[in-house]
Each structure stands twice: as structure tokens, then as C-alpha cells.
CSV table of N, CA and C in Angstrom, one decimal:
chain,number,residue,atom,x,y,z
U,1,UNK,N,-153.9,-27.5,6.3
U,1,UNK,CA,-153.4,-27.3,7.5
U,1,UNK,C,-154.3,-27.5,8.3
U,2,UNK,N,-153.8,-28.1,9.8
U,2,UNK,CA,-154.9,-27.8,10.7
U,2,UNK,C,-153.8,-27.1,11.7
U,3,UNK,N,-154.8,-25.7,11.9
U,3,UNK,CA,-154.1,-24.8,12.8
U,3,UNK,C,-155.1,-24.7,14.5
U,4,UNK,N,-155.5,-25.5,14.8
U,4,UNK,CA,-155.9,-26.1,16.0
U,4,UNK,C,-154.7,-26.1,17.0
U,5,UNK,N,-154.1,-26.7,16.8
U,5,UNK,CA,-152.7,-27.1,17.5
U,5,UNK,C,-152.2,-25.2,18.1
U,6,UNK,N,-152.0,-24.2,16.7
U,6,UNK,CA,-151.9,-22.7,16.9
U,6,UNK,C,-152.9,-22.3,17.6
U,7,UNK,N,-154.4,-22.8,18.0
U,7,UNK,CA,-155.3,-21.7,18.6
U,7,UNK,C,-155.6,-22.0,19.7
U,8,UNK,N,-155.1,-23.6,20.6
U,8,UNK,CA,-155.2,-23.9,21.8
U,8,UNK,C,-153.4,-23.8,22.4
U,9,UNK,N,-152.4,-23.2,21.6
U,9,UNK,CA,-151.4,-23.0,22.4
U,9,UNK,C,-151.9,-21.3,22.5
U,10,UNK,N,-152.0,-20.6,21.9
U,10,UNK,CA,-152.5,-18.9,21.9
U,10,UNK,C,-153.3,-18.7,23.0
U,11,UNK,N,-155.0,-20.4,23.3
U,11,UNK,CA,-155.3,-19.9,23.6
U,11,UNK,C,-155.3,-20.6,25.3
U,12,UNK,N,-154.2,-21.0,25.9
U,12,UNK,CA,-153.3,-21.1,27.1
U,12,UNK,C,-152.4,-20.0,27.3
U,13,UNK,N,-151.7,-19.2,26.2
U,13,UNK,CA,-150.8,-18.1,26.8
U,13,UNK,C,-151.7,-16.8,27.0
U,14,UNK,N,-153.1,-16.8,26.5
U,14,UNK,CA,-153.7,-16.3,27.2
U,14,UNK,C,-154.9,-16.3,28.7
U,15,UNK,N,-155.1,-17.7,28.3
U,15,UNK,CA,-155.0,-17.8,29.8
U,15,UNK,C,-154.1,-17.4,30.7
U,16,UNK,N,-152.7,-17.5,30.5
U,16,UNK,CA,-151.6,-17.3,31.4
U,16,UNK,C,-151.4,-15.3,31.5
U,17,UNK,N,-152.1,-14.6,30.4
U,17,UNK,CA,-151.6,-13.8,30.5
U,17,UNK,C,-152.9,-13.3,31.4
U,18,UNK,N,-154.0,-13.3,31.4
U,18,UNK,CA,-155.2,-13.0,31.9
U,18,UNK,C,-154.6,-13.2,33.5
U,19,UNK,N,-154.0,-14.1,33.4
U,19,UNK,CA,-154.0,-15.1,35.2
U,19,UNK,C,-152.7,-14.2,35.5
U,20,UNK,N,-152.0,-13.4,34.9
U,20,UNK,CA,-151.1,-12.3,35.2
U,20,UNK,C,-151.0,-11.1,35.5
U,21,UNK,N,-152.2,-10.3,34.3
U,21,UNK,CA,-152.8,-9.3,35.2
U,21,UNK,C,-153.6,-9.6,36.0
U,22,UNK,N,-154.5,-10.8,36.3
U,22,UNK,CA,-155.5,-10.7,37.5
U,22,UNK,C,-154.5,-10.4,38.1
U,23,UNK,N,-153.6,-11.1,38.5
U,23,UNK,CA,-152.3,-11.5,40.0
U,23,UNK,C,-151.9,-9.4,39.8
U,24,UNK,N,-151.7,-9.2,38.6
U,24,UNK,CA,-151.2,-7.8,38.7
U,24,UNK,C,-151.8,-6.6,39.0
U,25,UNK,N,-153.0,-6.8,38.8
U,25,UNK,CA,-154.4,-6.7,39.2
U,25,UNK,C,-154.4,-6.5,41.1
U,26,UNK,N,-154.6,-6.9,41.3
U,26,UNK,CA,-154.5,-8.3,42.7
U,26,UNK,C,-153.7,-6.5,44.2
U,27,UNK,N,-151.9,-6.9,43.1
U,27,UNK,CA,-151.6,-6.6,43.8
U,27,UNK,C,-151.6,-5.1,43.7
U,28,UNK,N,-151.4,-4.3,43.3
U,28,UNK,CA,-152.3,-3.2,42.5
U,28,UNK,C,-153.0,-2.8,43.6
U,29,UNK,N,-153.5,-3.1,43.9
U,29,UNK,CA,-154.9,-2.6,44.9
U,29,UNK,C,-154.3,-2.6,46.0
U,30,UNK,N,-153.6,-4.2,46.7
U,30,UNK,CA,-153.2,-4.0,48.0
U,30,UNK,C,-152.1,-2.8,47.9
U,31,UNK,N,-151.5,-2.7,47.0
U,31,UNK,CA,-150.3,-1.2,47.1
U,31,UNK,C,-151.7,0.2,47.9
U,32,UNK,N,-151.8,0.3,46.5
U,32,UNK,CA,-153.0,1.3,46.9
U,32,UNK,C,-154.0,1.5,48.1
U,33,UNK,N,-153.8,0.3,48.7
U,33,UNK,CA,-154.9,0.2,49.6
U,33,UNK,C,-153.0,0.5,50.6
U,34,UNK,N,-152.2,0.0,51.3
U,34,UNK,CA,-151.1,0.2,51.6
U,34,UNK,C,-150.7,1.2,51.5
U,35,UNK,N,-150.9,2.3,49.9
U,35,UNK,CA,-150.7,3.6,50.1
U,35,UNK,C,-151.5,4.7,50.8
U,36,UNK,N,-152.7,4.4,50.5
U,36,UNK,CA,-154.1,5.2,50.9
U,36,UNK,C,-153.0,4.8,52.9
U,37,UNK,N,-152.9,3.8,53.6
U,37,UNK,CA,-152.6,3.7,55.1
U,37,UNK,C,-151.4,4.1,55.0
U,38,UNK,N,-150.7,4.2,54.4
U,38,UNK,CA,-149.8,5.7,54.5
U,38,UNK,C,-149.6,6.6,54.7
U,39,UNK,N,-150.5,7.3,53.7
U,39,UNK,CA,-150.9,8.6,53.6
U,39,UNK,C,-151.5,9.5,55.1
U,40,UNK,N,-153.0,7.9,55.5
U,40,UNK,CA,-153.4,8.7,56.6
U,40,UNK,C,-152.6,8.8,58.0
U,41,UNK,N,-150.9,7.8,57.4
U,41,UNK,CA,-151.0,7.6,59.3
U,41,UNK,C,-150.1,9.0,59.0
U,42,UNK,N,-148.8,9.2,58.4
U,42,UNK,CA,-148.3,10.5,57.5
U,42,UNK,C,-149.5,11.8,58.2
U,43,UNK,N,-150.1,11.7,57.9
U,43,UNK,CA,-151.7,12.9,58.0
U,43,UNK,C,-152.3,13.5,59.6
U,44,UNK,N,-152.2,11.4,59.8
U,44,UNK,CA,-152.0,11.9,61.8
U,44,UNK,C,-150.6,12.2,62.5
U,45,UNK,N,-149.5,12.0,61.9
U,45,UNK,CA,-148.2,12.2,62.6
U,45,UNK,C,-147.8,13.5,62.0
U,46,UNK,N,-148.4,14.4,61.3
U,46,UNK,CA,-148.5,15.6,60.7
U,46,UNK,C,-149.8,16.6,61.7
U,47,UNK,N,-150.8,15.6,62.1
U,47,UNK,CA,-152.0,16.5,62.7
U,47,UNK,C,-151.3,16.5,64.3
U,48,UNK,N,-150.5,15.1,65.4
U,48,UNK,CA,-150.2,15.3,66.1
U,48,UNK,C,-149.3,16.3,66.6
U,49,UNK,N,-148.0,16.2,64.9
U,49,UNK,CA,-146.4,17.4,66.2
U,49,UNK,C,-147.3,18.8,65.8
U,50,UNK,N,-148.6,19.2,65.0
U,50,UNK,CA,-149.2,20.3,65.4
U,50,UNK,C,-149.5,20.7,67.0
U,51,UNK,N,-150.3,19.8,67.1
U,51,UNK,CA,-150.7,19.4,68.3
U,51,UNK,C,-149.8,19.3,69.6
U,52,UNK,N,-149.1,19.2,69.2
U,52,UNK,CA,-147.0,19.0,70.5
U,52,UNK,C,-147.1,20.2,70.6
U,53,UNK,N,-146.6,20.4,69.3
U,53,UNK,CA,-146.3,22.2,69.2
U,53,UNK,C,-147.2,22.7,69.8
U,54,UNK,N,-148.2,22.8,69.5
U,54,UNK,CA,-149.3,23.6,69.6
U,54,UNK,C,-149.1,24.1,71.8
U,55,UNK,N,-149.3,22.7,71.8
U,55,UNK,CA,-148.9,22.5,73.5
U,55,UNK,C,-147.3,22.6,74.5
U,56,UNK,N,-147.1,22.7,73.6
U,56,UNK,CA,-145.5,22.7,73.8
U,56,UNK,C,-145.4,24.5,74.2
U,57,UNK,N,-146.0,25.1,73.1
U,57,UNK,CA,-146.3,26.7,73.5
U,57,UNK,C,-146.8,27.2,75.0
U,58,UNK,N,-147.5,26.1,75.3
U,58,UNK,CA,-148.4,26.6,77.0
U,58,UNK,C,-147.8,26.1,78.0
U,59,UNK,N,-146.9,24.5,77.3
U,59,UNK,CA,-146.2,24.5,78.9
U,59,UNK,C,-144.8,25.3,79.4
U,60,UNK,N,-145.4,25.9,80.9
U,60,UNK,CA,-143.8,26.7,81.2
U,60,UNK,C,-143.2,26.3,80.8
U,61,UNK,N,-142.7,27.0,81.2
U,61,UNK,CA,-140.3,27.4,80.9
U,61,UNK,C,-140.0,26.7,81.7
U,62,UNK,N,-139.0,25.8,81.9
U,62,UNK,CA,-137.9,25.3,83.4
U,62,UNK,C,-137.4,26.4,83.5
U,63,UNK,N,-138.0,27.2,85.1
U,63,UNK,CA,-136.7,28.6,84.8
U,63,UNK,C,-135.6,28.1,86.0
U,64,UNK,N,-134.7,27.3,85.6
U,64,UNK,CA,-133.4,27.5,86.3
U,64,UNK,C,-133.8,28.4,88.3
U,65,UNK,N,-133.2,27.7,88.5
U,65,UNK,CA,-132.5,28.9,90.0
U,65,UNK,C,-133.8,29.1,90.5
U,66,UNK,N,-134.7,28.2,90.7
U,66,UNK,CA,-136.0,28.2,91.6
U,66,UNK,C,-135.8,28.0,93.0
U,67,UNK,N,-136.1,28.1,93.6
U,67,UNK,CA,-135.8,27.6,95.1
U,67,UNK,C,-136.6,26.2,95.5
U,68,UNK,N,-136.0,25.2,96.0
U,68,UNK,CA,-136.6,23.9,96.1
U,68,UNK,C,-138.0,23.8,97.0
U,69,UNK,N,-138.9,24.0,96.3
U,69,UNK,CA,-140.3,23.8,97.3
U,69,UNK,C,-140.7,23.5,96.1
U,70,UNK,N,-141.5,22.7,96.6
U,70,UNK,CA,-143.3,22.1,95.7
U,70,UNK,C,-144.1,22.6,94.8
U,71,UNK,N,-143.8,24.2,95.9
U,71,UNK,CA,-145.0,25.0,95.6
U,71,UNK,C,-144.4,25.9,93.7
U,72,UNK,N,-143.4,26.0,93.8
U,72,UNK,CA,-142.7,26.5,92.6
U,72,UNK,C,-143.4,26.5,91.3
U,73,UNK,N,-142.9,25.2,90.8
U,73,UNK,CA,-143.4,24.5,89.2
U,73,UNK,C,-144.8,24.8,89.4
U,74,UNK,N,-146.2,24.6,90.4
U,74,UNK,CA,-147.6,24.6,90.4
U,74,UNK,C,-147.4,26.5,90.6
U,75,UNK,N,-146.8,27.0,90.6
U,75,UNK,CA,-147.2,28.3,91.1
U,75,UNK,C,-147.0,29.0,89.4
U,76,UNK,N,-145.7,28.5,88.7
U,76,UNK,CA,-145.8,29.0,87.6
U,76,UNK,C,-146.4,28.5,86.4
U,77,UNK,N,-146.8,27.5,86.6
U,77,UNK,CA,-148.3,26.7,86.1
U,77,UNK,C,-149.0,27.4,86.1
U,78,UNK,N,-149.8,28.1,87.3
U,78,UNK,CA,-150.9,29.2,87.4
U,78,UNK,C,-150.8,29.9,87.0
U,79,UNK,N,-149.8,30.8,86.6
U,79,UNK,CA,-149.2,32.1,85.3
U,79,UNK,C,-148.9,31.5,84.2
U,80,UNK,N,-148.6,30.8,83.8
U,80,UNK,CA,-149.0,30.4,82.1
U,80,UNK,C,-149.9,29.9,81.9
U,81,UNK,N,-151.0,29.9,82.6
U,81,UNK,CA,-152.5,29.4,82.1
U,81,UNK,C,-153.6,30.4,82.5
U,82,UNK,N,-153.3,31.8,83.5
U,82,UNK,CA,-153.1,32.7,83.9
U,82,UNK,C,-153.4,33.8,82.2
U,83,UNK,N,-154.7,34.0,82.1
U,83,UNK,CA,-154.8,35.1,81.0
U,83,UNK,C,-154.9,36.5,81.7
U,84,UNK,N,-154.6,37.1,83.1
U,84,UNK,CA,-154.6,38.3,83.5
U,84,UNK,C,-153.7,38.2,84.8
U,85,UNK,N,-152.7,39.1,85.5
U,85,UNK,CA,-152.4,39.4,86.6
U,85,UNK,C,-153.4,38.1,87.5
U,86,UNK,N,-152.3,37.7,88.4
U,86,UNK,CA,-152.6,36.9,89.7
U,86,UNK,C,-151.9,38.1,91.1
U,87,UNK,N,-153.5,37.7,92.1
U,87,UNK,CA,-153.1,37.7,93.1
U,87,UNK,C,-152.9,36.5,93.9
U,88,UNK,N,-151.8,36.9,95.5
U,88,UNK,CA,-151.6,35.6,95.9
U,88,UNK,C,-152.8,34.2,96.9
U,89,UNK,N,-154.0,35.2,96.4
U,89,UNK,CA,-155.1,34.3,96.9
U,89,UNK,C,-155.7,33.2,95.7
U,90,UNK,N,-155.1,34.1,94.3
U,90,UNK,CA,-155.9,33.4,93.0
U,90,UNK,C,-154.2,32.0,93.5
U,91,UNK,N,-153.5,32.4,93.0
U,91,UNK,CA,-152.4,31.5,93.5
U,91,UNK,C,-152.8,30.3,94.3
U,92,UNK,N,-153.0,30.7,95.6
U,92,UNK,CA,-153.5,29.5,96.5
U,92,UNK,C,-154.7,28.6,96.3
U,93,UNK,N,-155.6,29.2,95.2
U,93,UNK,CA,-156.4,28.5,95.0
U,93,UNK,C,-156.1,27.8,94.1
U,94,UNK,N,-154.9,27.8,93.1
U,94,UNK,CA,-154.4,27.3,91.8
U,94,UNK,C,-154.1,25.9,92.7
U,95,UNK,N,-152.9,25.7,94.1
U,95,UNK,CA,-152.3,25.5,94.2
U,95,UNK,C,-153.4,24.6,95.5
U,96,UNK,N,-154.0,24.6,95.1
U,96,UNK,CA,-155.5,23.7,96.3
U,96,UNK,C,-155.5,24.1,97.7
U,97,UNK,N,-154.1,24.4,98.1
U,97,UNK,CA,-154.2,25.0,99.7
U,97,UNK,C,-156.3,25.4,99.7
U,98,UNK,N,-156.0,26.0,101.6
U,98,UNK,CA,-156.7,26.5,102.4
U,98,UNK,C,-157.1,28.2,101.9
U,99,UNK,N,-157.6,28.8,102.0
U,99,UNK,CA,-157.6,29.7,101.6
U,99,UNK,C,-157.4,30.5,103.5
U,100,UNK,N,-156.4,30.3,103.6
U,100,UNK,CA,-156.3,30.8,104.9
U,100,UNK,C,-154.9,32.2,105.3
U,101,UNK,N,-154.8,32.9,106.2
U,101,UNK,CA,-153.7,34.4,105.7
U,101,UNK,C,-153.0,33.4,105.7
U,102,UNK,N,-152.1,32.7,106.4
U,102,UNK,CA,-150.8,31.9,106.6
U,102,UNK,C,-150.2,31.2,105.4
U,103,UNK,N,-151.7,30.8,104.6
U,103,UNK,CA,-151.0,30.2,103.0
U,103,UNK,C,-151.2,31.4,102.4
U,104,UNK,N,-152.0,32.1,102.5
U,104,UNK,CA,-151.9,33.1,101.2
U,104,UNK,C,-150.8,34.2,101.7
U,105,UNK,N,-150.1,34.2,102.7
U,105,UNK,CA,-148.7,34.9,103.1
U,105,UNK,C,-147.4,34.1,102.6
U,106,UNK,N,-148.3,32.7,103.0
U,106,UNK,CA,-146.8,32.2,102.0
U,106,UNK,C,-146.7,32.1,100.5
U,107,UNK,N,-148.0,32.5,100.0
U,107,UNK,CA,-148.0,32.5,98.8
U,107,UNK,C,-147.5,34.0,98.3
U,108,UNK,N,-147.6,34.6,98.6
U,108,UNK,CA,-147.5,36.0,98.6
U,108,UNK,C,-146.3,36.4,98.7
U,109,UNK,N,-145.3,35.6,99.4
U,109,UNK,CA,-143.9,35.7,100.5
U,109,UNK,C,-143.1,34.8,99.2
U,110,UNK,N,-144.0,33.6,98.4
U,110,UNK,CA,-143.2,33.0,97.6
U,110,UNK,C,-143.5,33.6,95.7
U,111,UNK,N,-144.3,34.6,95.8
U,111,UNK,CA,-144.8,35.6,94.8
U,111,UNK,C,-143.3,36.6,94.8
U,112,UNK,N,-143.3,37.0,95.9
U,112,UNK,CA,-142.2,38.5,95.9
U,112,UNK,C,-140.8,37.9,95.9
U,113,UNK,N,-140.0,36.6,95.7
U,113,UNK,CA,-139.1,35.7,96.1
U,113,UNK,C,-138.8,36.3,94.5
U,114,UNK,N,-140.1,35.2,93.6
U,114,UNK,CA,-140.2,35.1,92.4
U,114,UNK,C,-140.1,36.2,91.5
U,115,UNK,N,-140.8,37.9,91.7
U,115,UNK,CA,-140.5,38.9,91.9
U,115,UNK,C,-138.7,39.3,91.4
U,116,UNK,N,-137.9,38.9,92.8
U,116,UNK,CA,-136.2,38.7,93.1
U,116,UNK,C,-135.7,38.2,92.2
U,117,UNK,N,-136.5,37.1,91.5
U,117,UNK,CA,-135.8,36.2,90.7
U,117,UNK,C,-135.8,36.2,89.4
U,118,UNK,N,-136.7,37.6,89.1
U,118,UNK,CA,-137.1,38.0,87.3
U,118,UNK,C,-137.7,37.1,86.9
U,119,UNK,N,-138.7,36.5,87.4
U,119,UNK,CA,-139.2,35.4,87.3
U,119,UNK,C,-140.9,36.6,86.8
U,120,UNK,N,-141.2,36.6,87.4
U,120,UNK,CA,-142.6,37.5,88.3
U,120,UNK,C,-142.6,39.2,87.9
U,121,UNK,N,-144.0,40.3,87.4
U,121,UNK,CA,-143.4,41.1,87.7
U,121,UNK,C,-145.0,41.2,88.6
U,122,UNK,N,-144.1,42.5,89.3
U,122,UNK,CA,-145.5,43.0,90.6
U,122,UNK,C,-146.2,44.2,89.6
U,123,UNK,N,-147.3,44.3,89.3
U,123,UNK,CA,-147.6,45.2,87.4
U,123,UNK,C,-148.7,46.1,89.4
U,124,UNK,N,-149.2,45.4,90.5
U,124,UNK,CA,-149.3,46.7,91.0
U,124,UNK,C,-149.2,46.0,92.7
U,125,UNK,N,-149.5,46.8,93.9
U,125,UNK,CA,-149.8,46.4,94.8
U,125,UNK,C,-150.2,45.2,94.9
U,126,UNK,N,-150.1,43.9,95.0
U,126,UNK,CA,-149.8,42.9,95.6
U,126,UNK,C,-150.6,41.8,93.9
U,127,UNK,N,-150.5,42.2,93.8
U,127,UNK,CA,-151.2,41.5,91.5
U,127,UNK,C,-149.8,41.3,90.7
U,128,UNK,N,-149.1,40.0,90.6
U,128,UNK,CA,-148.0,39.9,89.9
U,128,UNK,C,-149.4,39.0,88.6
U,129,UNK,N,-147.5,39.1,88.0
U,129,UNK,CA,-147.7,38.4,86.2
U,129,UNK,C,-146.2,37.9,85.5
U,130,UNK,N,-146.5,37.4,84.7
U,130,UNK,CA,-145.4,36.5,84.0
U,130,UNK,C,-144.3,37.7,83.5
U,131,UNK,N,-142.8,37.4,83.8
U,131,UNK,CA,-141.8,38.7,82.8
U,131,UNK,C,-142.6,38.3,81.6
U,132,UNK,N,-142.3,39.1,80.9
U,132,UNK,CA,-142.1,38.5,79.2
U,132,UNK,C,-141.3,38.7,78.9
């Protein structure tokens, strides 16, 4: 009995199975790479969400009913970033206005108006802070 044709057929099947296994390993490697990339992207998105959330807490809240003057958003931003109370002079500096008496008095008037609107609190004469 000649078993050579049987051994040749087995060899062909082994070669085909080996080629399939190699192809599957290559696909697994590709999928593992893609999985690592997807996981890294998810991690970056989580970090971004955390950063944006932390920054959003620092943004001044939109206060409806503010007077229609371009200084008011800047004033609120200055108070939002301030560690303590601010004076009219500090607000002028934060807004980039020259420290002239007319500008300081204008800032003081705006601060007093924000106190009346219940946005700021005057903690002592001429010193203001955000409403808590």
C-alpha cells in the first residue's frame, strides 16, 4: 500500500491550516493595535471631559439682567478669577482701563450697580466680592 498520496494530502492541509493560523494571528495583532488605539482615545476623551468640567466651574456664570455695557462681562470675569475682594482700581486694571479718576469712579459706579442687582456684595467701603 502506497501512503505517499495520503501524506501529500495531509501536507497540503497542514500548509492551508498554517496559512490560516498565520492570517488569523495577523488579524489578532491588527485588532489588538486598534483596541489599544480605541482605549487610548477613550482615555483622552475622559481627560478632556475632566478638564472641560474643571474649567467650566471657573467660567463666570451668565447673569441675566446685566446692563448693556461691554465692561460688565469683564467685571464678572475679574471677580470670578479673584482670590478675594476687589476695589474699583483693581477692576480698572483687570479691564485694561487707565487708572484715571474718571475711570475708577466709573468702575465704582458699575460695581455699586452690580450690588443693587444682587450680583456683588460690598464687604466694606469700596471693597466688593462675588455674591455667594
